[in-house]
Coordinates of C-alpha atoms and ligand atoms in Angstrom, one line a residue:
M94 CA -38.7 -48.4 37.3
E95 CA -41.2 -51.2 37.0
I96 CA -40.6 -53.2 33.8
L97 CA -43.3 -52.6 31.3
P98 CA -45.0 -55.3 29.4
A99 CA -43.3 -56.0 26.0
F100 CA -44.7 -54.0 23.2
K101 CA -47.1 -55.9 21.0
A102 CA -48.0 -54.5 17.6
P103 CA -51.5 -55.1 16.2
A104 CA -51.9 -56.6 12.8
R105 CA -53.1 -53.6 10.8
L106 CA -54.1 -53.5 7.2
L107 CA -51.9 -50.6 6.1
M108 CA -53.9 -48.7 3.4
G109 CA -52.5 -45.3 4.0
P110 CA -49.7 -43.3 2.2
G111 CA -47.0 -45.7 3.6
P112 CA -45.8 -47.7 5.2
S113 CA -47.5 -50.5 3.3
N114 CA -47.9 -54.1 4.6
V115 CA -44.7 -56.2 4.6
S116 CA -44.7 -59.9 3.7
A117 CA -43.7 -62.6 6.2
E118 CA -40.7 -63.4 4.1
V119 CA -39.3 -59.9 4.5
L120 CA -40.0 -59.8 8.2
Q121 CA -38.4 -63.2 8.7
S122 CA -35.3 -62.1 6.8
M123 CA -34.9 -59.3 9.3
S124 CA -34.9 -61.6 12.3
Q125 CA -31.7 -63.4 11.1
P126 CA -28.5 -63.2 13.2
L127 CA -26.5 -60.0 12.8
V128 CA -23.2 -60.0 10.9
G129 CA -20.7 -57.1 10.8
H130 CA -20.9 -54.3 8.2
L131 CA -17.6 -55.4 6.8
D132 CA -18.2 -59.2 6.9
P133 CA -17.5 -60.7 3.5
V134 CA -21.0 -62.3 3.6
F135 CA -22.6 -58.9 4.1
V136 CA -20.3 -57.3 1.4
K137 CA -21.5 -59.9 -1.1
M138 CA -25.1 -59.1 -0.1
M139 CA -24.4 -55.4 -0.7
E140 CA -23.3 -56.2 -4.2
E141 CA -26.5 -58.1 -4.8
L142 CA -28.5 -55.2 -3.5
K143 CA -26.9 -52.9 -6.0
T144 CA -27.6 -55.3 -8.8
M145 CA -31.2 -55.8 -7.9
L146 CA -31.7 -52.0 -7.4
R147 CA -30.4 -51.4 -10.9
A148 CA -32.9 -53.9 -12.2
V149 CA -35.8 -52.3 -10.4
F150 CA -34.8 -48.8 -11.4
L151 CA -34.1 -49.9 -15.0
T152 CA -30.7 -48.3 -15.0
R153 CA -27.1 -49.2 -15.6
N154 CA -25.9 -46.4 -13.2
E155 CA -22.9 -47.7 -11.3
M156 CA -23.8 -45.4 -8.4
T157 CA -27.0 -47.1 -7.3
F158 CA -27.3 -48.2 -3.6
P159 CA -29.5 -47.7 -0.5
V160 CA -28.8 -44.6 1.6
S161 CA -29.2 -45.3 5.3
G162 CA -32.3 -43.3 6.4
T163 CA -35.8 -42.9 5.0
G164 CA -36.9 -41.4 1.7
S165 CA -36.2 -37.9 3.0
A166 CA -32.6 -38.8 3.6
G167 CA -32.4 -39.8 0.0
M168 CA -33.9 -36.4 -0.9
E169 CA -31.2 -34.7 1.1
F170 CA -28.5 -37.0 -0.4
C171 CA -29.4 -35.8 -3.9
F172 CA -29.5 -32.1 -3.1
V173 CA -26.5 -31.9 -0.9
N174 CA -24.3 -33.7 -3.4
L175 CA -25.5 -31.9 -6.5
I176 CA -26.1 -28.3 -5.2
E177 CA -23.6 -25.7 -4.2
P178 CA -24.5 -22.3 -2.8
G179 CA -25.8 -20.0 -5.5
D180 CA -26.9 -22.7 -7.9
E181 CA -30.2 -22.2 -9.7
V182 CA -32.7 -25.0 -9.1
I183 CA -36.3 -25.4 -10.6
V184 CA -38.6 -27.4 -8.4
G185 CA -42.1 -28.6 -9.4
V186 CA -44.5 -28.1 -6.5
N187 CA -47.9 -29.8 -6.6
G188 CA -48.0 -31.2 -3.1
V189 CA -46.2 -31.8 0.2
F190 CA -43.0 -33.4 -1.3
G191 CA -42.4 -30.7 -3.9
N192 CA -42.5 -28.2 -1.0
R193 CA -40.1 -30.4 1.0
M194 CA -37.6 -30.4 -1.9
V195 CA -37.8 -26.5 -2.0
D196 CA -37.0 -26.4 1.7
V197 CA -34.1 -28.9 1.3
A198 CA -32.7 -27.1 -1.8
E199 CA -32.8 -23.7 0.0
R200 CA -30.9 -25.2 2.9
C201 CA -28.2 -26.0 0.4
G202 CA -28.0 -22.4 -0.6
A203 CA -29.8 -22.9 -3.9
R204 CA -31.7 -20.1 -5.6
V205 CA -35.0 -21.8 -6.1
T206 CA -37.6 -21.2 -8.8
K207 CA -40.9 -22.8 -7.9
V208 CA -43.2 -24.2 -10.6
E209 CA -46.6 -24.7 -9.0
A210 CA -49.7 -26.6 -9.9
P211 CA -52.9 -27.0 -8.0
W212 CA -52.8 -30.0 -5.6
G213 CA -54.0 -33.1 -7.4
Q214 CA -52.8 -31.8 -10.8
I215 CA -49.5 -32.6 -12.6
I216 CA -46.6 -30.3 -13.4
T217 CA -46.6 -29.8 -17.2
P218 CA -43.7 -29.6 -19.7
E219 CA -44.9 -26.1 -20.7
Q220 CA -44.5 -24.9 -17.2
I221 CA -41.0 -26.3 -17.0
A222 CA -40.1 -24.8 -20.4
T223 CA -41.2 -21.4 -19.2
A224 CA -39.2 -21.6 -16.0
L225 CA -36.1 -22.8 -17.9
Q226 CA -36.4 -19.6 -20.0
M227 CA -36.6 -17.4 -17.0
V228 CA -33.6 -18.8 -15.2
S229 CA -30.2 -17.8 -16.5
R230 CA -28.1 -20.9 -15.6
P231 CA -30.4 -23.7 -14.4
K232 CA -28.4 -26.5 -12.8
L233 CA -31.1 -28.9 -11.7
V234 CA -34.8 -29.5 -12.3
A235 CA -36.5 -31.5 -9.6
I236 CA -39.9 -33.2 -10.0
V237 CA -41.9 -35.5 -7.8
H238 CA -42.9 -38.4 -10.0
A239 CA -45.7 -39.7 -7.8
E240 CA -47.1 -37.1 -5.4
T241 CA -48.2 -39.1 -2.4
S242 CA -50.0 -36.2 -0.8
T243 CA -52.4 -35.8 -3.8
G244 CA -52.2 -38.9 -6.0
A245 CA -50.8 -37.1 -9.2
L246 CA -48.4 -38.9 -11.5
T247 CA -46.4 -36.4 -13.5
P248 CA -45.1 -37.7 -16.9
V249 CA -41.3 -37.4 -17.1
E250 CA -40.1 -37.8 -20.6
E251 CA -40.8 -34.4 -22.1
I252 CA -39.7 -32.6 -19.0
S253 CA -36.5 -34.6 -19.2
R254 CA -35.9 -33.6 -22.8
L255 CA -36.4 -29.9 -22.0
T256 CA -34.2 -30.1 -18.9
H257 CA -31.3 -31.6 -20.8
A258 CA -31.7 -29.2 -23.8
A259 CA -31.2 -26.4 -21.2
G260 CA -28.1 -28.1 -19.9
A261 CA -29.5 -29.0 -16.5
L262 CA -29.8 -32.2 -14.6
L263 CA -33.1 -34.0 -13.9
L264 CA -33.8 -35.1 -10.3
L265 CA -36.8 -37.3 -9.8
D266 CA -38.5 -38.3 -6.5
T267 CA -39.5 -42.0 -7.0
V268 CA -40.4 -42.7 -3.4
T269 CA -43.9 -43.8 -4.2
S270 CA -43.6 -44.7 -7.8
L271 CA -40.8 -47.3 -7.6
G272 CA -42.3 -50.8 -7.7
G273 CA -45.8 -49.6 -8.2
C274 CA -45.8 -48.1 -11.7
P275 CA -43.2 -47.7 -14.5
V276 CA -40.0 -46.0 -13.5
R277 CA -37.4 -46.1 -16.3
L278 CA -34.3 -44.1 -15.2
D279 CA -32.2 -44.7 -18.3
D280 CA -34.9 -44.5 -21.0
W281 CA -36.1 -41.2 -19.4
G282 CA -32.7 -39.8 -18.9
V283 CA -33.1 -39.3 -15.1
D284 CA -29.8 -38.0 -13.6
A285 CA -30.6 -38.5 -10.0
T286 CA -33.3 -40.2 -8.0
Y287 CA -34.2 -41.3 -4.5
S288 CA -36.8 -43.7 -3.4
G289 CA -38.0 -45.3 -0.2
T290 CA -38.5 -48.8 1.1
Q291 CA -41.9 -48.6 2.8
K292 CA -44.1 -47.7 -0.1
C293 CA -44.4 -50.0 -3.2
L294 CA -41.3 -52.0 -2.3
S295 CA -43.1 -53.2 0.9
C296 CA -40.2 -53.2 3.2
P297 CA -40.1 -51.4 6.6
P298 CA -39.0 -47.7 6.4
G299 CA -35.3 -47.1 7.0
L300 CA -33.5 -47.1 3.7
S301 CA -33.6 -44.9 0.6
P302 CA -32.5 -46.5 -2.7
V303 CA -30.7 -43.8 -4.7
S304 CA -29.1 -43.7 -8.2
L305 CA -26.9 -41.1 -9.8
S306 CA -26.1 -41.0 -13.6
P307 CA -22.4 -40.7 -14.6
R308 CA -23.1 -37.1 -15.4
A309 CA -24.6 -36.4 -11.9
L310 CA -21.7 -38.2 -10.3
E311 CA -19.3 -36.1 -12.2
V312 CA -21.1 -32.9 -10.9
A313 CA -20.8 -34.3 -7.3
R314 CA -17.1 -35.2 -7.8
S315 CA -16.0 -31.8 -9.3
R316 CA -17.6 -29.5 -6.7
R317 CA -15.8 -26.4 -5.6
T318 CA -17.1 -26.7 -2.1
K319 CA -17.2 -29.6 0.4
V320 CA -20.6 -31.4 0.6
Q321 CA -22.1 -29.8 3.7
S322 CA -23.3 -33.2 5.0
W323 CA -20.6 -35.6 6.1
Y324 CA -23.1 -38.4 6.5
L325 CA -24.6 -38.1 3.0
D326 CA -21.4 -37.2 1.0
V327 CA -21.4 -39.5 -2.0
N328 CA -17.7 -39.2 -2.3
L329 CA -17.3 -40.8 1.1
L330 CA -20.2 -43.3 0.8
A331 CA -18.7 -44.5 -2.5
S332 CA -15.7 -45.8 -0.7
Y333 CA -17.9 -48.1 1.4
W334 CA -20.4 -49.1 -1.2
G335 CA -17.7 -49.4 -3.9
Q336 CA -14.7 -51.7 -4.1
E337 CA -12.6 -50.2 -1.3
R338 CA -15.0 -51.1 1.5
V339 CA -13.7 -48.4 3.8
Y340 CA -15.8 -48.0 7.0
H341 CA -17.9 -44.8 6.8
H342 CA -20.9 -45.4 9.1
T343 CA -22.3 -48.7 10.4
A344 CA -24.8 -49.8 7.8
P345 CA -28.2 -50.7 9.3
I346 CA -27.5 -54.4 8.8
T347 CA -31.0 -55.7 9.4
M348 CA -32.7 -53.1 7.1
N349 CA -30.4 -54.3 4.3
Y350 CA -31.5 -57.9 4.9
G351 CA -35.1 -56.7 4.6
L352 CA -34.5 -54.8 1.4
H353 CA -32.7 -57.7 -0.1
A354 CA -35.7 -59.9 0.6
A355 CA -38.2 -57.3 -0.7
L356 CA -36.3 -56.7 -4.0
R357 CA -36.2 -60.5 -4.6
L358 CA -40.0 -60.6 -4.3
V359 CA -40.4 -57.6 -6.6
L360 CA -38.1 -59.2 -9.3
A361 CA -39.7 -62.7 -8.8
E362 CA -43.1 -61.2 -9.5
G363 CA -41.7 -59.2 -12.5
L364 CA -41.9 -55.4 -12.8
E365 CA -44.5 -55.5 -15.6
N366 CA -46.7 -57.9 -13.6
R367 CA -46.4 -55.8 -10.5
W368 CA -47.3 -52.6 -12.3
Q369 CA -50.3 -54.3 -13.8
R370 CA -51.4 -55.6 -10.4
H371 CA -51.3 -52.0 -9.0
Q372 CA -53.2 -50.7 -12.1
Q373 CA -55.9 -53.4 -11.9
N374 CA -56.6 -52.9 -8.2
H375 CA -56.7 -49.1 -8.6
L376 CA -59.3 -49.5 -11.5
A377 CA -61.3 -52.0 -9.4
L378 CA -61.4 -49.5 -6.5
K379 CA -62.4 -46.7 -8.8
S380 CA -65.4 -48.7 -10.2
A381 CA -66.4 -49.7 -6.7
L382 CA -66.4 -46.0 -5.6
A383 CA -68.4 -45.0 -8.7
A384 CA -71.0 -47.7 -7.7
I385 CA -71.5 -45.9 -4.4
G386 CA -71.4 -42.4 -5.7
L387 CA -67.9 -41.5 -4.6
E388 CA -65.0 -40.1 -6.7
L389 CA -61.3 -39.4 -6.7
A390 CA -60.0 -35.9 -6.2
N391 CA -57.0 -36.0 -8.5
Q392 CA -56.6 -35.2 -12.2
E393 CA -58.2 -37.7 -14.5
G394 CA -55.6 -39.3 -16.8
H395 CA -52.8 -38.8 -14.3
Q396 CA -54.1 -40.8 -11.3
L397 CA -51.7 -42.8 -9.3
W398 CA -52.5 -46.5 -9.0
Q399 CA -50.9 -46.8 -5.6
L400 CA -52.5 -43.8 -3.9
N401 CA -56.2 -43.0 -4.2
P402 CA -57.5 -39.7 -2.9
I403 CA -61.2 -40.3 -2.2
R404 CA -63.3 -37.1 -1.9
V405 CA -65.1 -37.0 1.5
P406 CA -68.8 -36.8 0.8
A407 CA -70.8 -33.8 2.2
G408 CA -71.9 -34.1 5.8
V409 CA -69.5 -36.9 6.7
D410 CA -66.9 -36.5 9.5
E411 CA -63.6 -37.3 7.8
V412 CA -61.7 -37.9 11.1
E413 CA -64.4 -40.1 12.6
V414 CA -64.4 -42.4 9.5
R415 CA -60.6 -42.9 9.9
K416 CA -60.9 -43.5 13.6
R417 CA -63.5 -46.2 13.2
L418 CA -61.7 -47.9 10.4
L419 CA -58.6 -48.1 12.6
N420 CA -60.2 -49.0 16.0
N421 CA -63.0 -51.2 14.8
F422 CA -61.5 -52.8 11.7
N423 CA -57.7 -52.5 12.1
I424 CA -57.5 -50.6 8.8
E425 CA -55.3 -47.5 8.4
V426 CA -56.0 -44.9 5.7
G427 CA -54.4 -41.5 5.4
A428 CA -55.8 -38.0 5.9
G429 CA -55.6 -35.2 3.4
L430 CA -52.7 -32.7 3.9
G431 CA -52.4 -28.9 3.3
P432 CA -55.3 -27.6 1.2
L433 CA -56.7 -31.1 1.0
K434 CA -57.0 -31.5 4.8
G435 CA -60.5 -32.7 5.7
K436 CA -61.4 -33.1 2.1
I437 CA -60.0 -36.5 1.1
W438 CA -59.0 -39.8 2.5
R439 CA -55.8 -41.2 1.0
V440 CA -56.2 -44.9 0.3
G441 CA -52.9 -46.6 -0.5
L442 CA -52.7 -49.7 -2.6
M443 CA -49.0 -50.1 -2.4
G444 CA -46.9 -53.3 -2.8
E445 CA -48.2 -56.1 -0.7
T446 CA -51.3 -54.1 0.3
S447 CA -52.5 -54.0 -3.3
S448 CA -54.7 -57.1 -3.6
R449 CA -58.3 -57.9 -4.4
E450 CA -58.7 -59.5 -0.9
N451 CA -57.5 -56.3 0.8
L452 CA -59.8 -54.2 -1.4
R453 CA -62.8 -56.3 -0.4
Q454 CA -61.9 -56.1 3.3
F455 CA -61.5 -52.3 3.0
L456 CA -64.7 -51.7 1.0
S457 CA -66.9 -53.7 3.3
A458 CA -65.5 -51.9 6.4
F459 CA -65.6 -48.5 4.7
C460 CA -69.2 -48.9 3.6
Q461 CA -70.3 -50.0 7.1
V462 CA -68.5 -47.0 8.6
L463 CA -70.0 -44.6 6.1
N464 CA -73.5 -45.9 7.1
E465 CA -72.7 -45.4 10.8
C466 CA -71.5 -41.9 10.0
G467 CA -74.8 -40.9 8.4
R468 CA -74.1 -41.6 4.7
P469 CA -76.3 -44.4 3.4
T470 CA -74.0 -46.6 1.3
D471 CA -74.7 -49.9 -0.4
A472 CA -71.8 -52.2 0.4
Q473 CA -73.1 -54.9 -1.9
A474 CA -73.0 -52.5 -4.9
A475 CA -69.4 -51.6 -4.1
L476 CA -68.3 -55.2 -3.7
S477 CA -70.0 -56.4 -6.9
A478 CA -68.4 -53.6 -8.9
L479 CA -65.1 -55.1 -7.9
R480 CA -65.8 -58.4 -9.7
Ligands
LIG593 C1 -43.0 -40.8 1.7 C2 -42.4 -39.8 0.7 C3 -41.2 -39.1 0.9 C4 -40.5 -39.1 2.2 O1 -40.1 -40.4 2.6 P1 -39.9 -40.7 4.2 O2 -39.6 -42.1 4.1 O3 -41.2 -40.4 4.9 O4 -38.8 -39.9 4.7 C5 -40.7 -38.3 -0.1 N1 -41.4 -38.2 -1.3 C6 -42.5 -38.9 -1.5 C7 -43.2 -38.7 -2.8 C8 -43.1 -39.7 -0.5 O5 -44.2 -40.3 -0.8

């Protein structure tokens, strides 16, 4: 066939639910020469990755490393290793990712009890306590910390206490929370977690940082049945990521370079500073929205800093606004999903994307588009509310 022109990616401002913008430093790290997946230089880098991930997750868990694959691979990793057919699992469902966990758990043969909250609201400790009483032998409680589909941040500590009192393990989805707001695995007693690279860590999608507590690892090690996924079996992966360095699958070399560079940037900024930056830009966006009569659609007091669900004002074509932002301004924002489809825009302020400059750029474009779409909006009012 005729050779097509080389693909050329436009420079978008990525203000959706992920991926977020990636720094030049991370992209440059990924254009370095390849080395082999058993090269001593790469092996040393793998050790550094594990150390940096422990620092970012605030954990001493030995079994902390990046699974090859996106956040959903990390989700499957946790369930396939911890769950055997017939196990009882409680899953908090307040958005898309809670539903995905139910699906994955059921595929592992789990007997799933759903604890549901309206989209945009959190899962409460009271709900979990009730579910724990209803289930005879709960093995695992799974919660989405930061629900990217709705913008709800569910507090973890009390749920963790209840879960452990009932003798179960706590699994926490930290895909969107890690690097954007506090995640304290050891302080909170989280037994298993998976995250993703393309949200608040600002690295391209392709790896899923995971961590298992010694207790969770023991559960995976003492299973009666084989882990049904060969690719995600922690017992096999441990021989590659641990001291033995036995070939399991070819690690995505370049992705690991990128994660190394991204984690260096996270730690150089400092976790506290990074969280504060996400908080401040969220609050700035919120006051700018108030100045133009718009509001967020998630539960007050539990709003994510890194994902802002803006309620679509009456009479405005939700799809048209996103289209114009993308085509005329190179800005991507996310659509609502499920019951929130057509009702919200999801504006991500994740990692690199979370800056005052990007907020200004977004707000002036957004206000102009709203005006074009028949909703008179004072851009100056929005921008001066930013300060
Ligand atoms: C994005 C996301 C996932 C899935 O990650 P992928 O990288 O898309 O596979 C899971 N959970 C949450 C909360 C997410 O935001």
